[in-house]
Amino acid sequence: MNSKFENLKSNVQEIIDLIAAKNDREANNKLLEVSETLDEMIDFAEEDEEVREITRYQVLLNQLHVKINGEEPVDGE
């Protein structure tokens, strides 16, 4: 489980770095890629702790999406 989340952490850091470099297009592309990975991970999650960790990343990605696109979050997200 640890290596999956280490990879996610690295990918999220890359998104943050792209935002800092004002490379919003690349940041958004990477965000979409990581979101798809999270969707796949949650489909195959076996432990509650795994689901909680994936959910934390989903919330973070939602916040990064808002930061990149300047949109308000959708209710319930």
N, C-alpha and C. Protein backbone atom coordinates (compact mmCIF):
# COMPACT_ATOMS: atom_id res chain seq x y z
N MET A 1 0.84 -1.20 0.00
CA MET A 1 0.00 0.00 0.00
C MET A 1 0.87 1.25 0.00
N ASN A 2 1.98 1.21 0.69
CA ASN A 2 2.83 2.39 0.84
C ASN A 2 3.35 2.92 -0.49
N SER A 3 3.81 2.03 -1.37
CA SER A 3 4.39 2.47 -2.64
C SER A 3 3.35 3.15 -3.51
N LYS A 4 2.10 2.71 -3.46
CA LYS A 4 1.03 3.35 -4.23
C LYS A 4 0.89 4.81 -3.80
N PHE A 5 0.92 5.03 -2.50
CA PHE A 5 0.72 6.38 -2.00
C PHE A 5 1.96 7.25 -2.15
N GLU A 6 3.12 6.65 -2.15
CA GLU A 6 4.35 7.40 -2.41
C GLU A 6 4.33 7.94 -3.84
N ASN A 7 3.87 7.13 -4.77
CA ASN A 7 3.75 7.55 -6.16
C ASN A 7 2.72 8.67 -6.29
N LEU A 8 1.59 8.53 -5.59
CA LEU A 8 0.57 9.58 -5.60
C LEU A 8 1.13 10.89 -5.04
N LYS A 9 1.83 10.78 -3.94
CA LYS A 9 2.42 11.96 -3.30
C LYS A 9 3.34 12.68 -4.28
N SER A 10 4.15 11.93 -4.98
CA SER A 10 5.08 12.49 -5.96
C SER A 10 4.32 13.17 -7.10
N ASN A 11 3.26 12.53 -7.58
CA ASN A 11 2.46 13.12 -8.66
C ASN A 11 1.75 14.39 -8.22
N VAL A 12 1.23 14.40 -7.00
CA VAL A 12 0.57 15.60 -6.48
C VAL A 12 1.58 16.74 -6.32
N GLN A 13 2.78 16.40 -5.86
CA GLN A 13 3.83 17.42 -5.74
C GLN A 13 4.16 18.00 -7.11
N GLU A 14 4.16 17.15 -8.12
CA GLU A 14 4.42 17.63 -9.49
C GLU A 14 3.34 18.62 -9.93
N ILE A 15 2.09 18.34 -9.58
CA ILE A 15 0.99 19.26 -9.91
C ILE A 15 1.21 20.60 -9.21
N ILE A 16 1.56 20.54 -7.93
CA ILE A 16 1.80 21.77 -7.16
C ILE A 16 2.95 22.56 -7.77
N ASP A 17 4.01 21.87 -8.17
CA ASP A 17 5.15 22.54 -8.80
C ASP A 17 4.75 23.19 -10.12
N LEU A 18 3.92 22.52 -10.89
CA LEU A 18 3.45 23.09 -12.17
C LEU A 18 2.58 24.33 -11.94
N ILE A 19 1.76 24.29 -10.89
CA ILE A 19 0.94 25.46 -10.55
C ILE A 19 1.85 26.62 -10.17
N ALA A 20 2.86 26.34 -9.36
CA ALA A 20 3.81 27.37 -8.91
C ALA A 20 4.55 27.97 -10.10
N ALA A 21 4.81 27.15 -11.12
CA ALA A 21 5.50 27.62 -12.32
C ALA A 21 4.54 28.28 -13.31
N LYS A 22 3.27 28.41 -12.89
CA LYS A 22 2.21 29.00 -13.69
C LYS A 22 2.00 28.26 -15.02
N ASN A 23 2.19 26.96 -14.97
CA ASN A 23 1.97 26.10 -16.11
C ASN A 23 0.65 25.37 -15.90
N ASP A 24 -0.44 26.12 -15.98
CA ASP A 24 -1.76 25.59 -15.63
C ASP A 24 -2.22 24.47 -16.55
N ARG A 25 -1.90 24.55 -17.83
CA ARG A 25 -2.34 23.51 -18.77
C ARG A 25 -1.73 22.16 -18.38
N GLU A 26 -0.42 22.13 -18.16
CA GLU A 26 0.25 20.89 -17.76
C GLU A 26 -0.23 20.42 -16.39
N ALA A 27 -0.44 21.37 -15.48
CA ALA A 27 -0.94 21.01 -14.15
C ALA A 27 -2.31 20.36 -14.25
N ASN A 28 -3.17 20.91 -15.10
CA ASN A 28 -4.51 20.36 -15.26
C ASN A 28 -4.45 18.97 -15.90
N ASN A 29 -3.57 18.80 -16.89
CA ASN A 29 -3.41 17.48 -17.52
C ASN A 29 -2.95 16.44 -16.50
N LYS A 30 -1.97 16.81 -15.69
CA LYS A 30 -1.46 15.89 -14.67
C LYS A 30 -2.53 15.60 -13.63
N LEU A 31 -3.31 16.62 -13.26
CA LEU A 31 -4.39 16.44 -12.30
C LEU A 31 -5.41 15.43 -12.82
N LEU A 32 -5.76 15.52 -14.09
CA LEU A 32 -6.71 14.58 -14.68
C LEU A 32 -6.15 13.15 -14.65
N GLU A 33 -4.88 13.03 -14.95
CA GLU A 33 -4.22 11.73 -14.93
C GLU A 33 -4.25 11.11 -13.52
N VAL A 34 -3.93 11.93 -12.53
CA VAL A 34 -3.90 11.44 -11.14
C VAL A 34 -5.33 11.13 -10.67
N SER A 35 -6.29 11.92 -11.09
CA SER A 35 -7.69 11.66 -10.72
C SER A 35 -8.15 10.30 -11.23
N GLU A 36 -7.77 9.98 -12.46
CA GLU A 36 -8.13 8.67 -13.03
C GLU A 36 -7.47 7.55 -12.22
N THR A 37 -6.24 7.76 -11.83
CA THR A 37 -5.54 6.76 -11.02
C THR A 37 -6.27 6.55 -9.69
N LEU A 38 -6.69 7.65 -9.07
CA LEU A 38 -7.42 7.54 -7.80
C LEU A 38 -8.73 6.80 -7.98
N ASP A 39 -9.43 7.08 -9.07
CA ASP A 39 -10.70 6.38 -9.34
C ASP A 39 -10.47 4.88 -9.44
N GLU A 40 -9.39 4.48 -10.13
CA GLU A 40 -9.07 3.06 -10.24
C GLU A 40 -8.70 2.48 -8.88
N MET A 41 -7.92 3.24 -8.11
CA MET A 41 -7.50 2.76 -6.80
C MET A 41 -8.68 2.52 -5.87
N ILE A 42 -9.65 3.43 -5.91
CA ILE A 42 -10.79 3.29 -4.99
C ILE A 42 -11.65 2.09 -5.37
N ASP A 43 -11.68 1.78 -6.68
CA ASP A 43 -12.43 0.61 -7.12
C ASP A 43 -11.86 -0.69 -6.54
N PHE A 44 -10.54 -0.71 -6.32
CA PHE A 44 -9.88 -1.93 -5.86
C PHE A 44 -9.41 -1.86 -4.41
N ALA A 45 -9.78 -0.80 -3.71
CA ALA A 45 -9.36 -0.66 -2.31
C ALA A 45 -10.00 -1.76 -1.47
N GLU A 46 -9.19 -2.35 -0.61
CA GLU A 46 -9.67 -3.45 0.21
C GLU A 46 -9.82 -3.08 1.67
N GLU A 47 -9.10 -2.08 2.12
CA GLU A 47 -9.13 -1.71 3.54
C GLU A 47 -9.71 -0.31 3.71
N ASP A 48 -10.37 -0.10 4.85
CA ASP A 48 -10.96 1.21 5.13
C ASP A 48 -9.90 2.30 5.15
N GLU A 49 -8.73 1.99 5.69
CA GLU A 49 -7.66 3.00 5.76
C GLU A 49 -7.23 3.43 4.37
N GLU A 50 -7.20 2.49 3.46
CA GLU A 50 -6.86 2.79 2.07
C GLU A 50 -7.89 3.75 1.46
N VAL A 51 -9.16 3.47 1.70
CA VAL A 51 -10.23 4.32 1.19
C VAL A 51 -10.12 5.73 1.78
N ARG A 52 -9.83 5.81 3.07
CA ARG A 52 -9.69 7.13 3.71
C ARG A 52 -8.53 7.92 3.09
N GLU A 53 -7.42 7.26 2.84
CA GLU A 53 -6.26 7.93 2.26
C GLU A 53 -6.56 8.39 0.83
N ILE A 54 -7.23 7.55 0.06
CA ILE A 54 -7.62 7.93 -1.30
C ILE A 54 -8.56 9.13 -1.27
N THR A 55 -9.49 9.13 -0.33
CA THR A 55 -10.44 10.24 -0.20
C THR A 55 -9.71 11.54 0.13
N ARG A 56 -8.68 11.47 0.97
CA ARG A 56 -7.89 12.67 1.28
C ARG A 56 -7.26 13.24 0.01
N TYR A 57 -6.72 12.35 -0.81
CA TYR A 57 -6.12 12.80 -2.07
C TYR A 57 -7.17 13.38 -3.01
N GLN A 58 -8.37 12.80 -3.02
CA GLN A 58 -9.43 13.33 -3.88
C GLN A 58 -9.81 14.75 -3.46
N VAL A 59 -9.88 14.98 -2.16
CA VAL A 59 -10.19 16.32 -1.66
C VAL A 59 -9.09 17.30 -2.05
N LEU A 60 -7.84 16.88 -1.89
CA LEU A 60 -6.71 17.73 -2.27
C LEU A 60 -6.75 18.04 -3.76
N LEU A 61 -7.01 17.04 -4.59
CA LEU A 61 -7.07 17.27 -6.04
C LEU A 61 -8.20 18.22 -6.40
N ASN A 62 -9.32 18.13 -5.68
CA ASN A 62 -10.42 19.06 -5.92
C ASN A 62 -9.99 20.49 -5.61
N GLN A 63 -9.27 20.66 -4.52
CA GLN A 63 -8.78 22.00 -4.17
C GLN A 63 -7.78 22.51 -5.20
N LEU A 64 -6.91 21.63 -5.70
CA LEU A 64 -5.95 22.03 -6.72
C LEU A 64 -6.67 22.37 -8.03
N HIS A 65 -7.72 21.63 -8.35
CA HIS A 65 -8.52 21.93 -9.54
C HIS A 65 -9.09 23.34 -9.46
N VAL A 66 -9.64 23.67 -8.30
CA VAL A 66 -10.19 25.01 -8.08
C VAL A 66 -9.09 26.06 -8.24
N LYS A 67 -7.92 25.79 -7.69
CA LYS A 67 -6.79 26.71 -7.78
C LYS A 67 -6.38 26.93 -9.24
N ILE A 68 -6.31 25.87 -10.01
CA ILE A 68 -5.90 25.96 -11.41
C ILE A 68 -6.93 26.69 -12.25
N ASN A 69 -8.18 26.34 -12.06
CA ASN A 69 -9.24 26.82 -12.94
C ASN A 69 -10.02 28.00 -12.38
N GLY A 70 -9.74 28.39 -11.15
CA GLY A 70 -10.41 29.54 -10.56
C GLY A 70 -11.91 29.36 -10.41
N GLU A 71 -12.32 28.11 -10.24
CA GLU A 71 -13.75 27.82 -10.11
C GLU A 71 -14.09 27.58 -8.65
N GLU A 72 -15.35 27.79 -8.35
CA GLU A 72 -15.84 27.44 -7.02
C GLU A 72 -16.10 25.95 -6.97
N PRO A 73 -15.82 25.29 -5.86
CA PRO A 73 -16.10 23.86 -5.76
C PRO A 73 -17.60 23.59 -5.87
N VAL A 74 -17.94 22.44 -6.43
CA VAL A 74 -19.32 22.05 -6.55
C VAL A 74 -19.82 21.61 -5.18
N ASP A 75 -21.09 21.94 -4.84
CA ASP A 75 -21.64 21.54 -3.55
C ASP A 75 -21.49 20.05 -3.35
N GLY A 76 -21.09 19.66 -2.16
CA GLY A 76 -20.94 18.27 -1.83
C GLY A 76 -19.55 17.71 -2.10
N GLU A 77 -18.70 18.51 -2.71
CA GLU A 77 -17.33 18.02 -2.98
C GLU A 77 -16.36 18.65 -2.02
